[in-house]
Every structure is written in structure tokens, then in C-alpha cells.
Short mmCIF file of C-alpha atoms in Angstrom, two decimals:
data_model
loop_
_atom_site.label_atom_id
_atom_site.label_comp_id
_atom_site.label_asym_id
_atom_site.label_seq_id
_atom_site.Cartn_x
_atom_site.Cartn_y
_atom_site.Cartn_z
CA MET X 617 13.87 46.16 -13.47
CA VAL X 618 14.97 49.78 -11.87
CA MET X 619 15.45 48.23 -8.49
CA VAL X 620 18.04 45.77 -9.70
CA MET X 621 20.41 48.77 -10.18
CA ILE X 622 20.71 49.13 -6.44
CA PRO X 623 22.47 45.71 -6.01
CA GLY X 624 24.26 46.42 -9.24
CA LEU X 625 25.71 49.51 -7.53
CA GLY X 626 26.68 47.52 -4.84
CA PHE X 627 28.63 44.74 -6.69
CA LEU X 628 30.09 47.78 -8.53
CA TYR X 629 31.12 49.65 -5.24
CA SER X 630 32.05 46.26 -4.02
CA GLY X 631 34.73 45.20 -6.82
CA LEU X 632 36.03 48.71 -6.76
CA ALA X 633 36.72 48.76 -3.26
CA ARG X 634 39.86 46.51 -1.53
CA ARG X 635 38.59 43.43 -0.40
CA LYS X 636 38.86 44.05 3.38
CA SER X 637 35.88 46.58 2.70
CA ALA X 638 33.79 44.44 0.21
CA LEU X 639 30.97 43.57 1.93
CA SER X 640 30.40 46.87 3.94
CA MET X 641 29.63 48.61 0.02
CA ILE X 642 27.01 46.20 -0.72
CA TRP X 643 25.43 46.65 2.70
CA ALA X 644 25.48 50.44 2.36
CA CYS X 645 23.67 50.27 -1.15
CA MET X 646 20.86 47.84 0.23
CA ALA X 647 20.51 49.43 3.56
CA SER X 648 19.93 52.82 1.82
CA LEU X 649 16.92 51.38 -0.28
CA SER X 650 15.36 50.59 3.11
CA VAL X 651 15.59 54.08 4.41
CA VAL X 652 14.17 55.46 1.36
CA THR X 653 11.46 53.23 1.23
CA PHE X 654 10.35 54.67 4.50
CA GLN X 655 10.94 57.97 3.68
CA TRP X 656 9.06 58.18 0.83
CA TYR X 657 6.46 56.44 2.24
CA PHE X 658 6.12 58.84 5.04
CA TRP X 659 6.52 61.83 3.47
CA GLY X 660 8.58 62.09 0.59
CA TYR X 661 6.61 61.34 -2.50
CA SER X 662 4.04 64.05 -1.07
CA LEU X 663 7.08 66.52 -0.79
CA ALA X 664 7.99 65.72 -4.30
CA PHE X 665 5.00 65.26 -6.15
CA SER X 666 1.97 66.69 -4.35
CA PRO X 667 -0.26 68.48 -6.87
CA THR X 668 -1.64 71.09 -4.78
CA ALA X 669 2.01 72.66 -3.66
CA THR X 670 2.16 76.22 -5.22
CA ASN X 671 5.52 77.40 -3.88
CA GLY X 672 7.69 75.48 -6.88
CA PHE X 673 10.32 74.88 -4.25
CA ILE X 674 8.75 71.86 -2.58
CA GLY X 675 5.28 69.62 -1.92
CA ASN X 676 3.19 69.93 0.71
CA LEU X 677 2.05 66.97 3.12
CA ARG X 678 -1.20 66.20 0.96
CA ASN X 679 0.03 62.62 0.02
CA PHE X 680 1.12 62.01 3.36
CA GLY X 681 1.70 58.15 3.95
CA LEU X 682 0.48 57.66 0.54
CA MET X 683 -3.13 59.18 1.19
CA LYS X 684 -5.13 60.25 -1.79
CA THR X 685 -2.95 58.23 -4.15
CA LEU X 686 -5.61 55.89 -5.56
CA ALA X 687 -8.25 58.12 -7.23
CA ASP X 688 -5.58 60.76 -8.97
CA PRO X 689 -3.95 60.29 -11.98
CA SER X 690 -0.20 60.60 -11.84
CA PRO X 691 1.79 63.64 -12.70
CA GLY X 692 4.08 61.77 -15.66
CA SER X 693 0.99 60.44 -17.31
CA PRO X 694 -2.99 60.20 -16.98
CA LEU X 695 -2.87 56.76 -18.20
CA VAL X 696 -0.78 55.72 -15.05
CA PRO X 697 -2.27 55.46 -11.50
CA ASN X 698 -0.39 57.56 -8.98
CA LEU X 699 0.10 54.88 -6.46
CA LEU X 700 2.26 53.04 -9.52
CA TYR X 701 3.70 56.13 -10.11
CA ALA X 702 4.67 57.01 -6.68
CA PHE X 703 6.65 53.26 -6.40
CA TYR X 704 8.33 54.10 -9.50
CA GLN X 705 9.65 57.08 -8.34
CA MET X 706 10.63 55.59 -4.99
CA GLN X 707 12.85 53.57 -7.03
CA PHE X 708 14.58 56.64 -8.46
CA CYS X 709 15.26 57.98 -5.01
CA GLY X 710 16.46 54.54 -3.63
CA VAL X 711 19.24 54.50 -6.89
CA THR X 712 20.16 58.12 -5.86
CA ALA X 713 21.04 57.22 -2.43
CA ALA X 714 22.56 54.27 -3.24
CA ILE X 715 24.82 56.26 -5.87
CA ILE X 716 25.79 58.22 -3.20
CA MET X 717 27.06 55.54 -0.94
CA GLY X 718 30.12 55.42 -2.89
CA ALA X 719 31.29 58.39 -0.73
CA VAL X 720 31.81 56.12 2.43
CA ALA X 721 34.25 53.66 0.41
CA GLU X 722 36.87 52.11 3.00
CA ARG X 723 36.51 55.06 5.70
CA GLY X 724 32.67 55.82 6.48
CA ARG X 725 30.74 54.74 9.18
CA LEU X 726 27.47 52.98 8.20
CA LEU X 727 25.02 54.67 11.02
CA PRO X 728 25.72 58.13 10.32
CA ALA X 729 25.46 57.26 6.42
CA MET X 730 21.78 56.19 6.89
CA VAL X 731 20.75 59.31 8.95
CA PHE X 732 22.28 61.42 6.24
CA ILE X 733 20.47 59.57 3.71
CA PHE X 734 17.12 60.05 5.54
CA ILE X 735 17.77 63.76 5.93
CA TRP X 736 19.19 64.23 2.31
CA ALA X 737 16.13 62.42 0.80
CA THR X 738 13.69 64.68 2.53
CA ILE X 739 15.74 67.93 1.90
CA VAL X 740 17.85 67.77 -0.88
CA TYR X 741 16.25 64.89 -3.42
CA CYS X 742 12.32 66.01 -2.97
CA PRO X 743 13.06 69.64 -3.82
CA LEU X 744 15.37 68.68 -6.89
CA ALA X 745 12.39 66.19 -8.10
CA CYS X 746 9.68 68.71 -7.33
CA TRP X 747 11.40 71.45 -9.44
CA THR X 748 12.01 69.16 -12.23
CA TRP X 749 9.01 67.10 -12.38
CA ASN X 750 5.93 68.58 -10.48
CA VAL X 751 3.71 70.36 -12.48
CA ASN X 752 4.16 73.26 -10.09
CA GLY X 753 7.97 73.27 -10.02
CA TRP X 754 9.61 76.34 -11.16
CA ALA X 755 12.21 74.52 -13.26
CA ALA X 756 9.18 72.10 -15.41
CA LYS X 757 7.56 76.08 -15.55
CA TYR X 758 10.60 77.35 -16.77
CA GLY X 759 10.74 74.99 -19.32
CA VAL X 760 13.85 72.68 -18.25
CA LEU X 761 14.03 69.74 -20.21
CA ASP X 762 15.22 66.73 -18.30
CA TYR X 763 13.70 62.97 -19.34
CA ALA X 764 14.81 60.89 -16.89
CA GLY X 765 16.63 62.72 -13.89
CA GLY X 766 19.84 64.53 -15.00
CA GLY X 767 19.11 67.02 -12.13
CA PRO X 768 17.53 65.14 -9.65
CA VAL X 769 19.34 61.62 -9.81
CA GLU X 770 22.63 62.41 -11.32
CA ILE X 771 23.31 65.98 -10.18
CA GLY X 772 22.01 65.01 -6.99
CA SER X 773 23.92 62.02 -6.31
CA GLY X 774 27.57 63.40 -7.80
CA LEU X 775 27.28 66.76 -6.22
CA SER X 776 25.90 65.28 -2.63
CA ALA X 777 29.08 62.33 -2.92
CA LEU X 778 31.42 65.18 -3.43
CA ALA X 779 30.39 66.94 -0.61
CA TYR X 780 30.08 63.99 1.67
CA SER X 781 33.80 62.88 0.62
CA MET X 782 34.88 66.43 1.63
CA VAL X 783 33.69 66.36 5.13
CA LEU X 784 34.74 62.44 5.60
CA GLY X 785 38.12 63.35 4.25
CA ARG X 786 40.71 61.40 2.54
CA ARG X 787 41.62 57.70 3.01
CA GLN X 788 45.41 57.30 4.79
CA GLU X 789 47.65 57.95 2.21
CA ARG X 790 50.10 55.13 3.32
CA MET X 791 47.33 52.63 2.83
CA MET X 792 46.77 53.83 -0.91
CA LEU X 793 50.19 52.62 -2.23
CA ASN X 794 49.70 50.38 -5.18
CA PHE X 795 45.66 50.44 -4.58
CA ARG X 796 43.83 48.18 -6.73
CA PRO X 797 40.43 47.22 -7.12
CA HIS X 798 39.98 43.69 -5.73
CA ASN X 799 37.74 42.08 -8.15
CA VAL X 800 36.90 43.23 -11.49
CA SER X 801 34.64 40.30 -11.99
CA LEU X 802 32.31 42.07 -9.69
CA ILE X 803 32.47 45.24 -11.24
CA LEU X 804 31.69 43.81 -14.32
CA LEU X 805 28.66 42.02 -13.05
CA GLY X 806 27.51 45.49 -11.41
CA THR X 807 27.75 47.27 -14.63
CA VAL X 808 25.61 44.47 -16.24
CA PHE X 809 23.10 45.15 -13.44
CA LEU X 810 22.84 48.67 -13.99
CA TRP X 811 22.92 48.50 -18.06
CA PHE X 812 19.78 46.21 -17.60
CA GLY X 813 18.22 48.50 -14.96
CA TRP X 814 18.85 51.53 -16.72
CA LEU X 815 16.70 50.41 -19.88
CA GLY X 816 13.84 50.05 -17.19
CA PHE X 817 14.90 53.56 -15.89
CA ASN X 818 15.21 55.28 -19.09
CA GLY X 819 12.60 53.15 -21.17
CA GLY X 820 9.99 53.47 -18.46
CA SER X 821 10.27 57.22 -18.21
CA ALA X 822 8.10 57.37 -21.16
CA PHE X 823 5.25 55.86 -19.04
CA GLY X 824 3.77 53.32 -21.59
CA ALA X 825 4.99 50.73 -24.34
CA ASN X 826 5.33 53.51 -27.15
CA LEU X 827 7.95 54.83 -29.61
CA ARG X 828 9.37 57.30 -27.23
CA ALA X 829 10.23 54.50 -24.84
CA ALA X 830 11.86 52.44 -27.85
CA ILE X 831 13.76 55.47 -28.73
CA ALA X 832 14.78 56.13 -25.39
CA CYS X 833 15.97 52.25 -25.25
CA TRP X 834 17.71 52.93 -28.20
CA ASN X 835 19.48 55.90 -27.17
CA THR X 836 20.63 54.72 -23.76
CA ASN X 837 22.15 51.79 -25.73
CA LEU X 838 24.14 54.20 -28.23
CA THR X 839 25.48 56.44 -25.62
CA ALA X 840 26.50 53.71 -22.95
CA ALA X 841 28.27 51.79 -25.82
CA PHE X 842 30.17 54.71 -27.70
CA ALA X 843 31.17 56.58 -24.10
CA ALA X 844 32.72 52.91 -23.25
CA ILE X 845 34.82 52.80 -26.28
CA SER X 846 35.83 56.68 -25.99
CA TRP X 847 36.87 55.73 -22.46
CA VAL X 848 38.90 52.60 -23.25
CA VAL X 849 40.70 54.32 -25.94
CA LEU X 850 41.97 56.88 -23.76
CA ASP X 851 43.07 54.35 -21.11
CA TRP X 852 44.61 52.32 -23.98
CA ARG X 853 46.82 55.54 -24.94
CA LEU X 854 48.41 55.93 -21.75
CA ALA X 855 48.95 52.00 -21.00
CA ARG X 856 48.87 50.18 -24.17
CA LYS X 857 46.41 47.54 -22.97
CA TRP X 858 42.71 47.50 -22.62
CA SER X 859 41.00 48.04 -19.55
CA MET X 860 37.67 46.32 -18.30
CA VAL X 861 37.35 48.50 -15.26
CA GLY X 862 37.68 51.37 -18.00
CA TRP X 863 35.05 49.83 -20.20
CA CYS X 864 32.78 49.54 -16.90
CA SER X 865 33.23 53.01 -16.20
CA GLY X 866 32.60 54.46 -19.76
CA THR X 867 29.60 52.19 -20.26
CA ILE X 868 28.13 53.74 -16.68
CA SER X 869 29.08 57.37 -17.74
CA GLY X 870 27.07 56.76 -20.93
CA LEU X 871 24.38 55.51 -19.04
CA VAL X 872 24.38 58.54 -16.67
CA ALA X 873 24.49 60.84 -19.58
CA ALA X 874 21.68 59.33 -21.44
CA THR X 875 19.32 59.80 -18.52
CA PRO X 876 18.15 63.40 -19.29
CA ALA X 877 18.60 63.11 -22.94
CA SER X 878 17.44 59.69 -24.13
CA GLY X 879 13.83 61.12 -24.60
CA PHE X 880 14.64 63.76 -26.24
CA ILE X 881 17.52 63.39 -28.83
CA PRO X 882 17.54 61.22 -32.10
CA PRO X 883 19.46 58.17 -32.08
CA TRP X 884 22.37 59.98 -34.34
CA ALA X 885 22.74 62.25 -31.41
CA SER X 886 23.35 59.64 -29.21
CA VAL X 887 26.27 58.69 -30.67
CA ILE X 888 27.87 62.12 -30.64
CA LEU X 889 26.75 62.37 -26.89
CA GLY X 890 28.41 58.99 -26.00
CA ILE X 891 31.82 59.99 -27.61
CA VAL X 892 31.99 63.30 -25.92
CA THR X 893 30.69 61.88 -22.22
CA GLY X 894 33.28 59.41 -22.51
CA ILE X 895 36.03 61.67 -23.18
CA VAL X 896 34.89 64.30 -20.73
CA CYS X 897 34.06 62.02 -17.86
CA ASN X 898 37.41 60.30 -18.46
CA TYR X 899 39.10 63.54 -17.89
CA ALA X 900 36.90 64.39 -14.97
CA THR X 901 38.03 61.69 -12.97
CA LYS X 902 41.20 63.81 -12.46
CA VAL X 903 39.35 66.42 -10.73
CA LYS X 904 39.40 65.02 -7.27
CA TYR X 905 43.43 65.27 -7.20
CA TRP X 906 43.41 69.06 -8.21
CA ILE X 907 40.74 69.81 -5.40
CA ARG X 908 42.22 66.93 -3.00
CA ILE X 909 38.70 65.24 -2.30
CA ASP X 910 38.99 61.82 -2.15
CA ASP X 911 35.86 60.89 -4.28
CA SER X 912 37.21 57.05 -4.03
CA MET X 913 34.13 55.72 -6.37
CA ASP X 914 34.48 58.42 -9.01
CA VAL X 915 30.99 59.38 -8.19
CA PHE X 916 31.15 62.85 -9.38
CA ALA X 917 33.06 62.19 -12.57
CA GLU X 918 31.01 59.61 -13.66
CA HIS X 919 27.09 60.70 -12.35
CA GLY X 920 27.64 64.63 -11.90
CA VAL X 921 29.48 65.54 -14.65
CA ALA X 922 27.97 63.17 -17.13
CA GLY X 923 24.54 64.60 -15.96
CA ILE X 924 25.55 67.92 -16.80
CA VAL X 925 26.67 66.92 -20.48
CA GLY X 926 23.40 65.17 -21.03
CA LEU X 927 21.50 68.12 -19.97
CA ILE X 928 23.43 70.53 -22.40
CA PHE X 929 23.08 68.04 -25.18
CA ASN X 930 19.30 68.19 -24.35
CA ALA X 931 19.73 72.29 -25.36
CA LEU X 932 21.72 71.68 -28.74
CA PHE X 933 19.80 68.32 -29.84
CA ALA X 934 16.28 67.90 -28.35
CA ASP X 935 13.81 67.34 -30.80
CA ASP X 936 10.01 67.80 -30.25
CA ALA X 937 8.98 65.33 -32.69
CA ILE X 938 10.27 62.31 -30.34
CA VAL X 939 8.55 64.05 -27.31
CA GLY X 940 5.42 63.71 -29.10
CA LEU X 941 5.95 59.91 -29.69
CA ASP X 942 4.68 58.76 -26.23
CA GLY X 943 1.10 59.63 -27.32
CA VAL X 944 0.59 61.97 -24.46
CA ASN X 945 2.47 65.24 -25.24
CA THR X 946 2.19 66.98 -28.13
CA GLY X 947 6.10 68.03 -27.97
CA SER X 948 5.37 71.63 -29.17
CA GLY X 949 8.28 73.77 -28.11
CA SER X 950 10.33 70.89 -26.38
CA GLY X 951 13.16 71.23 -28.19
CA GLY X 952 16.47 73.11 -28.43
CA TRP X 953 18.74 74.41 -31.30
CA LEU X 954 17.94 71.55 -33.66
CA ILE X 955 14.41 73.07 -33.94
CA HIS X 956 16.24 76.86 -33.49
CA ASN X 957 15.23 77.30 -29.99
CA TYR X 958 18.31 79.11 -28.91
CA LYS X 959 17.37 79.87 -25.66
CA GLN X 960 16.95 76.88 -24.35
CA LEU X 961 20.65 76.70 -23.75
CA TYR X 962 20.34 79.46 -21.19
CA ILE X 963 17.80 77.84 -19.49
CA GLN X 964 19.88 74.34 -19.09
CA ILE X 965 22.94 75.79 -17.72
CA ALA X 966 20.80 77.93 -15.14
CA PHE X 967 19.08 74.97 -14.01
CA ILE X 968 22.57 73.22 -13.99
CA VAL X 969 23.88 75.90 -11.78
CA ALA X 970 20.99 75.97 -9.63
CA ALA X 971 21.10 72.21 -9.18
CA SER X 972 24.34 72.02 -8.18
CA ALA X 973 24.87 74.70 -6.09
CA TYR X 974 21.82 73.77 -3.92
CA THR X 975 22.64 69.88 -3.80
CA PHE X 976 26.62 70.59 -2.94
CA VAL X 977 25.99 73.16 -0.32
CA VAL X 978 23.03 71.78 1.50
CA SER X 979 24.61 68.09 1.54
CA ALA X 980 27.59 69.43 3.04
CA ILE X 981 25.40 71.27 5.92
CA ILE X 982 23.86 68.05 6.61
CA ALA X 983 26.95 66.27 6.74
CA TYR X 984 28.89 68.76 8.82
CA ALA X 985 25.83 69.12 11.40
CA ILE X 986 25.67 65.16 11.68
CA ASN X 987 29.47 64.74 12.12
CA ALA X 988 29.02 67.02 15.02
CA ILE X 989 26.54 65.01 16.98
CA PRO X 990 27.98 62.45 19.60
CA GLY X 991 27.79 59.11 18.54
CA LEU X 992 27.50 59.86 14.98
CA LYS X 993 30.83 60.86 13.68
CA LEU X 994 31.15 60.26 10.11
CA ARG X 995 34.51 58.52 9.77
CA ALA X 996 35.80 55.38 11.15
CA SER X 997 39.01 55.40 13.33
CA GLU X 998 42.53 54.76 12.06
CA GLU X 999 42.67 51.53 13.39
CA ALA X 1000 39.21 50.47 11.87
CA GLU X 1001 40.51 52.00 8.91
CA LEU X 1002 43.45 49.47 8.74
CA LEU X 1003 41.49 46.75 9.73
CA GLY X 1004 38.63 47.17 6.85
CA MET X 1005 34.90 48.56 6.96
CA ASP X 1006 33.78 44.80 6.94
CA ASP X 1007 35.13 43.77 10.26
CA ASP X 1008 34.70 47.32 11.82
CA GLN X 1009 31.31 47.78 10.78
CA LEU X 1010 29.74 44.43 10.02
CA GLY X 1011 31.69 41.70 11.53
CA GLU X 1012 31.03 39.59 8.18
CA PHE X 1013 33.12 39.20 5.37
CA ALA X 1014 32.63 39.05 1.57
CA TYR X 1015 35.39 36.70 1.46
CA ASP X 1016 36.74 34.37 4.58
CA TYR X 1017 40.18 36.04 4.31
CA VAL X 1018 40.54 35.81 8.02
CA GLU X 1019 40.87 32.05 7.99
CA VAL X 1020 43.11 31.93 4.86
CA ARG X 1021 45.45 34.43 6.61
CA ARG X 1022 45.52 32.18 9.94
CA ASP X 1023 46.26 29.27 8.02
CA TYR X 1024 48.95 30.85 5.62
CA LEU X 1025 50.82 32.13 9.18
CA ALA X 1026 50.52 28.77 10.87
CA TRP X 1027 51.76 26.63 8.23
CA THR X 1028 54.27 29.01 5.99
CA PRO X 1029 57.87 28.65 6.44
CA GLN X 1030 59.36 32.34 6.27
CA LYS X 1031 62.14 30.70 4.07
CA HIS X 1032 62.09 29.16 1.03
CA ASP X 1033 65.17 26.67 1.68
CA GLN X 1034 62.61 24.03 3.11
CA LEU X 1035 63.93 20.42 3.60
CA GLU X 1036 63.03 17.74 0.67
CA ASP X 1037 59.76 16.61 2.42
CA GLY X 1038 57.54 19.76 2.42
CA HIS X 1039 56.36 19.41 5.76
CA GLN X 1040 59.76 19.19 7.61
CA ILE X 1041 60.06 22.60 8.31
CA PRO X 1042 62.91 23.71 10.96
CA ALA X 1043 61.45 25.49 14.08
CA ALA X 1044 63.74 28.42 13.67
CA ALA X 1045 61.91 29.14 10.12
CA ARG X 1046 58.18 28.94 11.58
CA TYR X 1047 56.25 31.68 12.44
CA GLY X 1048 52.50 32.13 13.07
CA ILE X 1049 49.89 30.37 15.49
CA GLY X 1050 52.23 28.75 18.15
CA GLU X 1051 49.81 25.45 18.80
CA HIS X 1052 49.76 24.86 14.89
CA SER X 1053 53.16 25.20 14.51
CA GLU X 1054 53.89 22.74 17.55
CA MET X 1055 51.78 20.40 16.40
CA MET X 1056 53.48 20.08 12.95
CA LEU X 1057 57.00 20.21 14.53
CA ASP X 1058 56.67 17.94 17.47
CA GLY X 1059 54.10 15.41 15.82
CA HIS X 1060 51.70 15.71 18.78
CA PRO X 1061 48.90 17.90 19.46
CA PRO X 1062 48.74 20.95 21.57
CA ILE X 1063 47.56 20.80 24.85
CA GLY X 1064 43.56 20.01 25.41
CA ILE X 1065 43.48 18.48 21.82
CA ASP X 1066 43.44 14.58 21.39
CA SER X 1067 45.29 12.60 18.74
CA ARG X 1068 42.10 12.70 16.72
CA GLY X 1069 42.31 16.36 16.17
CA CYS X 1070 39.30 16.67 18.98
CA SER X 1071 39.02 19.06 22.39
CA GLU X 1072 38.39 17.50 25.23
CA GLY X 1073 34.93 16.18 25.75
CA ASP X 1074 34.68 15.96 21.93
CA SER X 1075 34.47 12.67 20.21
CA GLY X 1076 35.82 12.50 17.19
CA ILE X 1077 34.59 10.66 13.84
CA GLN X 1078 37.45 9.81 12.19
CA GLU X 1079 40.66 9.22 13.93
CA ILE X 1080 43.88 10.95 12.29
CA LYS X 1081 47.19 9.47 12.89
CA ILE X 1082 50.10 11.77 13.00
CA ALA X 1083 53.78 10.29 11.81
CA PRO X 1084 56.44 10.97 14.22
CA ALA X 1085 58.36 14.13 13.67
CA PRO X 1086 62.09 14.46 12.46
CA ARG X 1087 63.22 15.00 15.57
CA GLN X 1088 61.88 12.03 17.06
CA VAL X 1089 63.04 9.87 14.17
CA ALA X 1090 66.53 11.37 14.76
CA GLU X 1091 66.59 10.40 18.51
CA GLN X 1092 65.42 6.74 17.84
CA HIS X 1093 67.80 6.20 14.95
CA PRO X 1094 70.88 8.46 15.67
CA VAL X 1095 73.42 8.98 12.52
CA ASP X 1096 77.27 8.95 13.22
CA GLU X 1097 78.87 12.30 12.58
CA GLY X 1098 79.96 12.31 8.90
CA SER X 1099 77.60 10.05 7.66
CA GLU X 1100 74.94 11.26 5.05
CA LEU X 1101 71.27 11.00 5.58
CA PRO X 1102 69.50 8.36 3.30
CA ARG X 1103 67.98 10.15 0.06
CA SER X 1104 64.31 9.49 -0.52
CA ASP X 1105 65.05 7.17 -3.48
CA GLU X 1106 67.43 5.23 -1.34
CA LYS X 1107 64.61 5.00 1.47
CA ALA X 1108 62.46 3.50 -1.12
CA GLN X 1109 65.01 0.98 -1.99
#
């Protein structure tokens, strides 16, 4: 279920981008999964979850290449095999990397982005995961409450995307006039994929079919639904129209906020969390204008900020009784203000500050370093940006708009005052591909093309008879000056 979130992110970003860069967004999300899979197998899992690490910051290479993962119980639960846990956590890292790919939209080269993801997963994500979920991690020992990844996944993706966008630079201003997402249907499809996958993301973090997993799924749905309502109401306040894109954005921010909180807070608190998240994240989308960073897919607002809100809610509403519903943890002391554990707020804030600062600074350093390597410049050329990333980076397209444009230029007149017969277009009013225009006006195919529409050496299957053009008809049957051409109804008679 979790892995379906990655194509969901691809569809979401593809729909939010312009048509000329739609396929590159899907490619970036899927390719990031390939990079993370290798990294996680190679040393990523060991650096994040090796049980013999003692420094509290990052693991060692005890589980290098998934060694010694068959016999050990997993860090998450003694009921889950370590090898299965490693695969499950690999999907978390893959989703986080795919979220970051929103930062490359419409101007970023793909090869440097993949290099960034490999290095980022090693020295940013693995330490964050070690802090939070490794039994020896400093945040875990400190008592931080983070159920399914508010720190490693949401802050890790939101602040990394912000840093990458800062290094990459803004899109060309003149190309952003009247910008609109090119396909709202794809945005909705991606959101549905994400919602479905998030139930496995949050529900599965209870590591069993237990009541805590059921509570997590309920909380995830409630938070997403109420965040969507809050978001679209705020958008309606300004435009007096309901927004499908707004509903999708609100839903995603709610799913993100539920990530750290869904396994700790009661359902009634999830309703409050959803309303607050929708409002806060809606306003957070304006931050990119204040700081002049082109976070084109609003990754910081919808992931970084929403993850922070969810972590804060754990300090206020976490209930240790819910933690004990998984049948493994006792839940003793794992609560917030709801059980009079007032110091939990300071613990959560300290973790948020540490994770945010580390993620942003290190991600920016990685991006600047890669950008300085010859051949790995992060940003595409101005010409490539104008042409579109699909053509420049892939040579393939989500839609064959090149053929549509070619046909449009070849057969469409510049003026609306055509003759009554739509195909009889004056030569002065035509533009586009010269050979196509000649074939229409002169009544014979271009040089090298026979009357059947085939090039020399081809054998056409069906012969195409081309009617004489208006000029030829006029030469064969001249009309006296002052006389009128017959109308179409007179011709019929």
C-alpha cells in the first residue's frame, strides 16, 4: 500500500505542472524510488536502524547489504521480522525522496537530482530516522513522540525541498504569467492514490492488525477530511468558487499532519487537528512569496508545516492509553498535556528545531556542492525551460502536443474570414509548415510525395484523390468581370 504513494506523487506533481513538463515529474518520482532502493539495500537500512549503534546520531554498518536481518527481531516490534521491517522502512524513505522531487518542477535537471537523492538519503534521512526510531537514537531516548514520521518524512521532505528550491532558483517570471495547473484530473488521481497509500503508511506503523492501527486509520481519515474542508472554505472566501485543487491540497496537508499524530491522539482531537492544519497550511503557502523561494509544488507548506503541526498536537493531545492498544507497548508516560505531561511540549519543540535546522542546512550544502561539479549543474538552461523538461530531459511527452501544434500551424488560417468552403483558404492567410500549406492550396502533394500521400519508394494502400484547388478551377472556367460567383445552393441546382 505504501509504495502506491510514489506514483500518486508523480500524478499529483504532473497535474500541478504545465503540460510541457508533466512527464518529467512522474519520471523524477519513480526514478527516486530506484535510487533509494539501492541506497537502502546497500547501507541505508543499517545506518538508520542498526541496533549496535551507540552514538545516538547515526547507525553503523552492521546490517550492510541487509546482513544479519533474518534472525533479529525488528526495532519496531518483536512480532515483525527484521527483513520485512527493512522493506517497509525502505518505502518510507522512497516516499520522502519522491516528495522532494516537487522542488525540481519545470526547471531542474534530472541527473543531478538523482545524485542529490542518493547523498541526501545517506546523510540526511538516515540520521533523522536513527534519531527518531532507532532504540539508541537521541530523540527516542529523549521521549519524542513521532508515530509515523513527522520528523524524518515530513520535516525531512519539506525543508529539503525548500533548500533545493533555494539553490535551484526561481522559474522565469515572464513564463509564470497566468500559470495554471495543466490537469486537475491528474491532481485528483494522485491525491486518491496518496490517501489510499497513507492508510498503509499510518495504519501499518502499528505493526499489526490491532486497535492502535484501527485508531490510526480513523484519525488519518478524519484529519484529511476536515483539513480539506478548512482549505476549500478559505479558498471560497476569496474566489467565491469551490476549488478541486484546494480540496486536494487540504487533504494532503491533513494526511501529513496525521503522520506523526494518528497513533497517539484520540479521534476527537483529530477533528481539531484537521481544522487547524487546513487553516495553517493554507496560509503557509504564502511564505514562499515572502522569502522569495520558488517552492513550486508547495512542499514546504503541505509537508514541512503540516508535519510540525502534527508533532505539536502530540504534545497537547497524546494519550498513553492509545499507545497501549498495539498489544506490545505499555504506553506508560507516552502522552502530552491530556495526561498532565506538560514537559512534552518542550521536548517536541526541541526535536522540531533540531530536525528542521539539520535538514535545511545539510540539504542546502549538498545541493550547492553538486551544483559546483562540472556536468551536474542543477538547473536546466533558459532555452530548455522554455521548451519544457519533457523535451529537454526525456525526449518523450505525457501528451503528443508536438503533433497537435504541427497540425494546428499547418491547417489553421490566421484570419477568421475564410471562404464559405472551409478548405479554401487564401495563400496570404496561411502560415505554418510550407509543404502542408502547398498541398492544400495547389491541389497536389509536395515534391517527393505522390498523389496517394506516399513518399518515393513507398507503396500506398489506399489512393487519395485530391480535388482541384480553387485557382485551377478559376483558370479552367474564367468568370467575366462584374459577374458574381455562383452560391453553393446554385451549384447544387
